[in-house]
């Protein structure tokens, strides 16, 4: 097995180093029989993201798409051409726990699967109203068999990815679209809360209808 971790980044100089450090720690937990590598896809970056990634010694690609679906697809197809058989996606404003990859391997070994949809933990509620947190917790299903989809915590086999023609070139909800393609072709999907990622609670969205926009909408409902 060869794992590729693909991370899109658009002006993430404030968070990318912490993200990469967490992924590297997760890689170091893997048995020697499993190889893993990180690929950052820099999309239209005008800050220091590229220099930080370069300093960390991580492979990267540059593009100017302003489209997260196209960015993810570019990175994943590049990884697959380098022999990757399992893809793990996260985001540059997120961090992964030490067992992030190990939990994926455990799922695959226990019950073969083509895709794993994990859950996210919000990194901080300090700047949000208590009601926003309560609404979020009431909405969120932190359990096995949940039905949440996060591009920040989505993994899948390279063969299945290519068979469904990969991420659509969408500015948002590319993750939901991909899961729908897997479901339409009856690929096995594991909905796991053992595979976890901590994600940013920032309200300044990179994707117009992504997770930050979802939190901002909850927050704005209580500030009216």
mmCIF file of C-alpha atoms in Angstrom:
data_model
loop_
_atom_site.group_PDB
_atom_site.id
_atom_site.type_symbol
_atom_site.label_atom_id
_atom_site.label_comp_id
_atom_site.label_asym_id
_atom_site.label_seq_id
_atom_site.Cartn_x
_atom_site.Cartn_y
_atom_site.Cartn_z
ATOM 1 C CA UNK A 1 0.000 0.000 0.000
ATOM 2 C CA UNK A 2 1.192 3.482 -0.866
ATOM 3 C CA UNK A 3 -0.698 6.433 0.637
ATOM 4 C CA UNK A 4 -0.838 9.932 -0.798
ATOM 5 C CA UNK A 5 -2.011 12.827 1.372
ATOM 6 C CA UNK A 6 -3.236 15.683 -0.825
ATOM 7 C CA UNK A 7 -3.747 19.148 0.670
ATOM 8 C CA UNK A 8 -5.097 22.132 -1.304
ATOM 9 C CA UNK A 9 -3.924 25.528 -0.079
ATOM 10 C CA UNK A 10 -4.902 29.100 -0.910
ATOM 11 C CA UNK A 11 -3.094 31.714 1.227
ATOM 12 C CA UNK A 12 -2.716 29.461 4.285
ATOM 13 C CA UNK A 13 0.564 30.821 5.665
ATOM 14 C CA UNK A 14 -0.948 31.075 9.163
ATOM 15 C CA UNK A 15 -1.875 27.397 9.397
ATOM 16 C CA UNK A 16 0.021 25.287 6.838
ATOM 17 C CA UNK A 17 3.088 24.531 8.998
ATOM 18 C CA UNK A 18 0.959 23.127 11.827
ATOM 19 C CA UNK A 19 -1.058 21.089 9.333
ATOM 20 C CA UNK A 20 2.038 19.587 7.717
ATOM 21 C CA UNK A 21 3.629 18.791 11.090
ATOM 22 C CA UNK A 22 0.530 16.886 12.192
ATOM 23 C CA UNK A 23 0.372 14.888 8.959
ATOM 24 C CA UNK A 24 4.067 14.054 9.190
ATOM 25 C CA UNK A 25 3.545 12.756 12.734
ATOM 26 C CA UNK A 26 0.657 10.583 11.486
ATOM 27 C CA UNK A 27 2.904 9.189 8.734
ATOM 28 C CA UNK A 28 5.584 8.306 11.278
ATOM 29 C CA UNK A 29 3.133 6.003 13.093
ATOM 30 C CA UNK A 30 2.720 3.769 10.036
ATOM 31 C CA UNK A 31 4.457 0.393 9.783
ATOM 32 C CA UNK A 32 7.509 0.329 7.533
ATOM 33 C CA UNK A 33 5.602 -1.748 4.978
ATOM 34 C CA UNK A 34 3.361 1.227 4.188
ATOM 35 C CA UNK A 35 4.796 4.248 2.398
ATOM 36 C CA UNK A 36 3.123 7.656 2.569
ATOM 37 C CA UNK A 37 3.857 11.071 1.097
ATOM 38 C CA UNK A 38 2.388 14.561 1.253
ATOM 39 C CA UNK A 39 1.518 16.729 -1.737
ATOM 40 C CA UNK A 40 0.360 20.334 -1.309
ATOM 41 C CA UNK A 41 -1.405 21.972 -4.240
ATOM 42 C CA UNK A 42 -0.918 25.726 -4.025
ATOM 43 C CA UNK A 43 -3.810 27.548 -5.659
ATOM 44 C CA UNK A 44 -3.308 31.229 -6.474
ATOM 45 C CA UNK A 45 -1.233 31.879 -3.339
ATOM 46 C CA UNK A 46 -0.030 35.449 -2.832
ATOM 47 C CA UNK A 47 1.295 35.048 0.725
ATOM 48 C CA UNK A 48 4.158 32.962 2.177
ATOM 49 C CA UNK A 49 2.430 29.582 1.900
ATOM 50 C CA UNK A 50 4.762 28.342 -0.834
ATOM 51 C CA UNK A 51 7.950 29.308 1.004
ATOM 52 C CA UNK A 52 6.712 27.575 4.175
ATOM 53 C CA UNK A 53 5.874 24.377 2.282
ATOM 54 C CA UNK A 54 9.255 24.511 0.535
ATOM 55 C CA UNK A 55 11.058 24.984 3.853
ATOM 56 C CA UNK A 56 9.283 21.905 5.232
ATOM 57 C CA UNK A 57 10.644 19.851 2.342
ATOM 58 C CA UNK A 58 7.175 18.816 1.190
ATOM 59 C CA UNK A 59 6.335 18.214 -2.466
ATOM 60 C CA UNK A 60 4.030 20.787 -4.014
ATOM 61 C CA UNK A 61 2.358 21.837 -7.231
ATOM 62 C CA UNK A 62 1.291 25.353 -8.204
ATOM 63 C CA UNK A 63 -1.843 26.355 -10.098
ATOM 64 C CA UNK A 64 -4.139 29.318 -10.590
ATOM 65 C CA UNK A 65 -7.608 27.768 -10.623
ATOM 66 C CA UNK A 66 -9.462 29.447 -7.745
ATOM 67 C CA UNK A 67 -11.449 26.197 -7.679
ATOM 68 C CA UNK A 68 -10.991 23.658 -4.896
ATOM 69 C CA UNK A 69 -12.487 20.778 -6.889
ATOM 70 C CA UNK A 70 -10.028 21.297 -9.720
ATOM 71 C CA UNK A 71 -7.167 21.738 -7.253
ATOM 72 C CA UNK A 72 -7.934 18.490 -5.409
ATOM 73 C CA UNK A 73 -8.325 16.611 -8.693
ATOM 74 C CA UNK A 74 -5.003 17.891 -10.000
ATOM 75 C CA UNK A 75 -3.177 16.810 -6.855
ATOM 76 C CA UNK A 76 -4.816 13.397 -6.640
ATOM 77 C CA UNK A 77 -4.175 12.528 -10.280
ATOM 78 C CA UNK A 78 -0.547 13.584 -9.858
ATOM 79 C CA UNK A 79 -0.225 11.338 -6.789
ATOM 80 C CA UNK A 80 -1.809 8.409 -8.621
ATOM 81 C CA UNK A 81 0.686 8.726 -11.482
ATOM 82 C CA UNK A 82 3.388 8.320 -8.815
ATOM 83 C CA UNK A 83 1.993 4.970 -7.714
ATOM 84 C CA UNK A 84 -0.298 5.963 -4.856
ATOM 85 C CA UNK A 85 -3.028 3.383 -4.190
ATOM 86 C CA UNK A 86 -4.885 5.104 -1.313
ATOM 87 C CA UNK A 87 -5.622 8.843 -1.116
ATOM 88 C CA UNK A 88 -6.227 10.791 2.077
ATOM 89 C CA UNK A 89 -7.524 14.360 1.806
ATOM 90 C CA UNK A 90 -7.290 17.077 4.414
ATOM 91 C CA UNK A 91 -7.194 20.888 4.386
ATOM 92 C CA UNK A 92 -4.433 23.377 5.104
ATOM 93 C CA UNK A 93 -6.362 24.928 8.029
ATOM 94 C CA UNK A 94 -6.788 21.535 9.710
ATOM 95 C CA UNK A 95 -4.635 19.220 11.813
ATOM 96 C CA UNK A 96 -4.816 15.455 12.051
ATOM 97 C CA UNK A 97 -4.243 13.263 15.133
ATOM 98 C CA UNK A 98 -1.394 10.770 15.358
ATOM 99 C CA UNK A 99 -3.658 7.826 14.535
ATOM 100 C CA UNK A 100 -5.381 9.436 11.526
ATOM 101 C CA UNK A 101 -3.765 7.139 8.972
ATOM 102 C CA UNK A 102 -3.612 4.124 11.291
ATOM 103 C CA UNK A 103 -7.374 4.283 11.819
ATOM 104 C CA UNK A 104 -7.878 4.281 8.054
ATOM 105 C CA UNK A 105 -5.628 1.232 7.689
ATOM 106 C CA UNK A 106 -7.520 -0.513 10.480
ATOM 107 C CA UNK A 107 -10.865 0.081 8.761
ATOM 108 C CA UNK A 108 -9.520 -1.267 5.480
ATOM 109 C CA UNK A 109 -8.087 -4.386 7.146
ATOM 110 C CA UNK A 110 -11.237 -5.077 9.176
ATOM 111 C CA UNK A 111 -13.673 -4.621 6.305
ATOM 112 C CA UNK A 112 -12.438 -3.719 2.828
ATOM 113 C CA UNK A 113 -13.779 -0.348 1.771
ATOM 114 C CA UNK A 114 -13.408 2.005 -1.187
ATOM 115 C CA UNK A 115 -13.929 5.250 0.743
ATOM 116 C CA UNK A 116 -13.853 6.504 4.325
ATOM 117 C CA UNK A 117 -15.814 9.600 5.356
ATOM 118 C CA UNK A 118 -14.452 10.864 8.658
ATOM 119 C CA UNK A 119 -15.632 13.486 11.130
ATOM 120 C CA UNK A 120 -14.231 16.842 12.241
ATOM 121 C CA UNK A 121 -13.675 18.488 15.603
ATOM 122 C CA UNK A 122 -13.928 22.283 15.733
ATOM 123 C CA UNK A 123 -10.657 23.735 17.073
ATOM 124 C CA UNK A 124 -12.119 26.615 19.097
ATOM 125 C CA UNK A 125 -15.515 28.013 20.015
ATOM 126 C CA UNK A 126 -14.097 31.034 21.871
ATOM 127 C CA UNK A 127 -15.070 33.631 19.234
ATOM 128 C CA UNK A 128 -18.535 32.179 18.587
ATOM 129 C CA UNK A 129 -21.742 32.537 20.549
ATOM 130 C CA UNK A 130 -22.720 29.706 22.941
ATOM 131 C CA UNK A 131 -25.909 29.237 20.920
ATOM 132 C CA UNK A 132 -23.888 28.573 17.752
ATOM 133 C CA UNK A 133 -21.991 25.832 19.552
ATOM 134 C CA UNK A 134 -25.219 24.333 20.905
ATOM 135 C CA UNK A 135 -26.836 24.372 17.463
ATOM 136 C CA UNK A 136 -23.788 22.774 15.889
ATOM 137 C CA UNK A 137 -23.567 20.003 18.486
ATOM 138 C CA UNK A 138 -27.301 19.319 18.137
ATOM 139 C CA UNK A 139 -26.854 19.003 14.357
ATOM 140 C CA UNK A 140 -23.618 17.016 14.270
ATOM 141 C CA UNK A 141 -23.663 13.204 14.425
ATOM 142 C CA UNK A 142 -20.374 12.198 16.058
ATOM 143 C CA UNK A 143 -20.848 8.448 15.700
ATOM 144 C CA UNK A 144 -20.156 5.508 13.426
ATOM 145 C CA UNK A 145 -22.584 5.532 10.542
ATOM 146 C CA UNK A 146 -22.856 9.346 10.509
ATOM 147 C CA UNK A 147 -23.620 10.960 7.145
ATOM 148 C CA UNK A 148 -21.345 13.998 7.229
ATOM 149 C CA UNK A 149 -18.984 14.734 4.343
ATOM 150 C CA UNK A 150 -15.826 16.785 4.804
ATOM 151 C CA UNK A 151 -13.142 17.404 2.202
ATOM 152 C CA UNK A 152 -10.859 17.914 5.201
ATOM 153 C CA UNK A 153 -11.291 14.247 6.158
ATOM 154 C CA UNK A 154 -12.032 12.089 3.140
ATOM 155 C CA UNK A 155 -10.051 9.099 1.878
ATOM 156 C CA UNK A 156 -10.504 6.593 -0.932
ATOM 157 C CA UNK A 157 -8.846 4.098 -3.238
ATOM 158 C CA UNK A 158 -7.154 5.377 -6.364
ATOM 159 C CA UNK A 159 -8.839 2.709 -8.537
ATOM 160 C CA UNK A 160 -12.343 3.767 -7.447
ATOM 161 C CA UNK A 161 -11.455 7.454 -7.812
ATOM 162 C CA UNK A 162 -10.421 6.993 -11.419
ATOM 163 C CA UNK A 163 -13.439 4.786 -12.147
ATOM 164 C CA UNK A 164 -15.886 7.537 -11.113
ATOM 165 C CA UNK A 165 -13.842 10.241 -12.897
ATOM 166 C CA UNK A 166 -12.727 11.929 -9.697
ATOM 167 C CA UNK A 167 -13.537 15.299 -8.165
ATOM 168 C CA UNK A 168 -15.715 17.535 -10.317
ATOM 169 C CA UNK A 169 -14.186 20.945 -10.988
ATOM 170 C CA UNK A 170 -16.545 22.735 -8.611
ATOM 171 C CA UNK A 171 -15.794 25.793 -6.425
ATOM 172 C CA UNK A 172 -17.531 24.084 -3.464
ATOM 173 C CA UNK A 173 -19.278 20.823 -2.512
ATOM 174 C CA UNK A 174 -16.819 18.867 -4.642
ATOM 175 C CA UNK A 175 -16.572 16.432 -1.730
ATOM 176 C CA UNK A 176 -20.348 15.843 -1.628
ATOM 177 C CA UNK A 177 -20.345 15.332 -5.392
ATOM 178 C CA UNK A 178 -17.559 12.733 -5.187
ATOM 179 C CA UNK A 179 -19.304 10.759 -2.446
ATOM 180 C CA UNK A 180 -22.443 10.802 -4.578
ATOM 181 C CA UNK A 181 -20.499 9.300 -7.486
ATOM 182 C CA UNK A 182 -19.167 6.504 -5.238
ATOM 183 C CA UNK A 183 -22.685 5.802 -3.982
ATOM 184 C CA UNK A 184 -24.149 5.808 -7.497
ATOM 185 C CA UNK A 185 -21.684 3.117 -8.546
ATOM 186 C CA UNK A 186 -22.225 1.077 -5.352
ATOM 187 C CA UNK A 187 -18.707 1.446 -3.986
ATOM 188 C CA UNK A 188 -18.283 0.528 -0.324
ATOM 189 C CA UNK A 189 -18.219 3.602 1.953
ATOM 190 C CA UNK A 190 -17.288 3.571 5.646
ATOM 191 C CA UNK A 191 -18.785 6.410 7.695
ATOM 192 C CA UNK A 192 -16.366 6.590 10.611
ATOM 193 C CA UNK A 193 -15.977 8.716 13.724
ATOM 194 C CA UNK A 194 -12.710 6.927 14.526
ATOM 195 C CA UNK A 195 -11.058 8.808 11.655
ATOM 196 C CA UNK A 196 -10.991 12.366 12.986
ATOM 197 C CA UNK A 197 -9.549 15.744 11.977
ATOM 198 C CA UNK A 198 -9.474 19.030 13.886
ATOM 199 C CA UNK A 199 -10.574 21.870 11.645
ATOM 200 C CA UNK A 200 -10.575 25.638 11.903
ATOM 201 C CA UNK A 201 -13.570 27.526 13.278
ATOM 202 C CA UNK A 202 -12.674 30.598 11.257
ATOM 203 C CA UNK A 203 -15.581 32.381 9.609
ATOM 204 C CA UNK A 204 -13.626 33.753 6.651
ATOM 205 C CA UNK A 205 -14.499 31.145 4.044
ATOM 206 C CA UNK A 206 -12.064 30.033 1.328
ATOM 207 C CA UNK A 207 -14.919 28.170 -0.394
ATOM 208 C CA UNK A 208 -18.147 30.135 -0.664
ATOM 209 C CA UNK A 209 -20.319 27.355 0.755
ATOM 210 C CA UNK A 210 -17.765 25.366 2.723
ATOM 211 C CA UNK A 211 -17.425 24.623 6.447
ATOM 212 C CA UNK A 212 -16.506 28.203 7.396
ATOM 213 C CA UNK A 213 -19.590 29.464 5.577
ATOM 214 C CA UNK A 214 -21.715 26.914 7.434
ATOM 215 C CA UNK A 215 -20.407 28.146 10.807
ATOM 216 C CA UNK A 216 -20.795 31.782 9.747
ATOM 217 C CA UNK A 217 -24.417 31.131 8.825
ATOM 218 C CA UNK A 218 -25.116 29.586 12.244
ATOM 219 C CA UNK A 219 -23.425 32.523 13.948
ATOM 220 C CA UNK A 220 -25.239 35.159 11.911
ATOM 221 C CA UNK A 221 -28.595 33.619 12.775
ATOM 222 C CA UNK A 222 -27.947 34.506 16.422
ATOM 223 C CA UNK A 223 -26.602 38.002 15.800
ATOM 224 C CA UNK A 224 -29.660 39.259 13.951
#
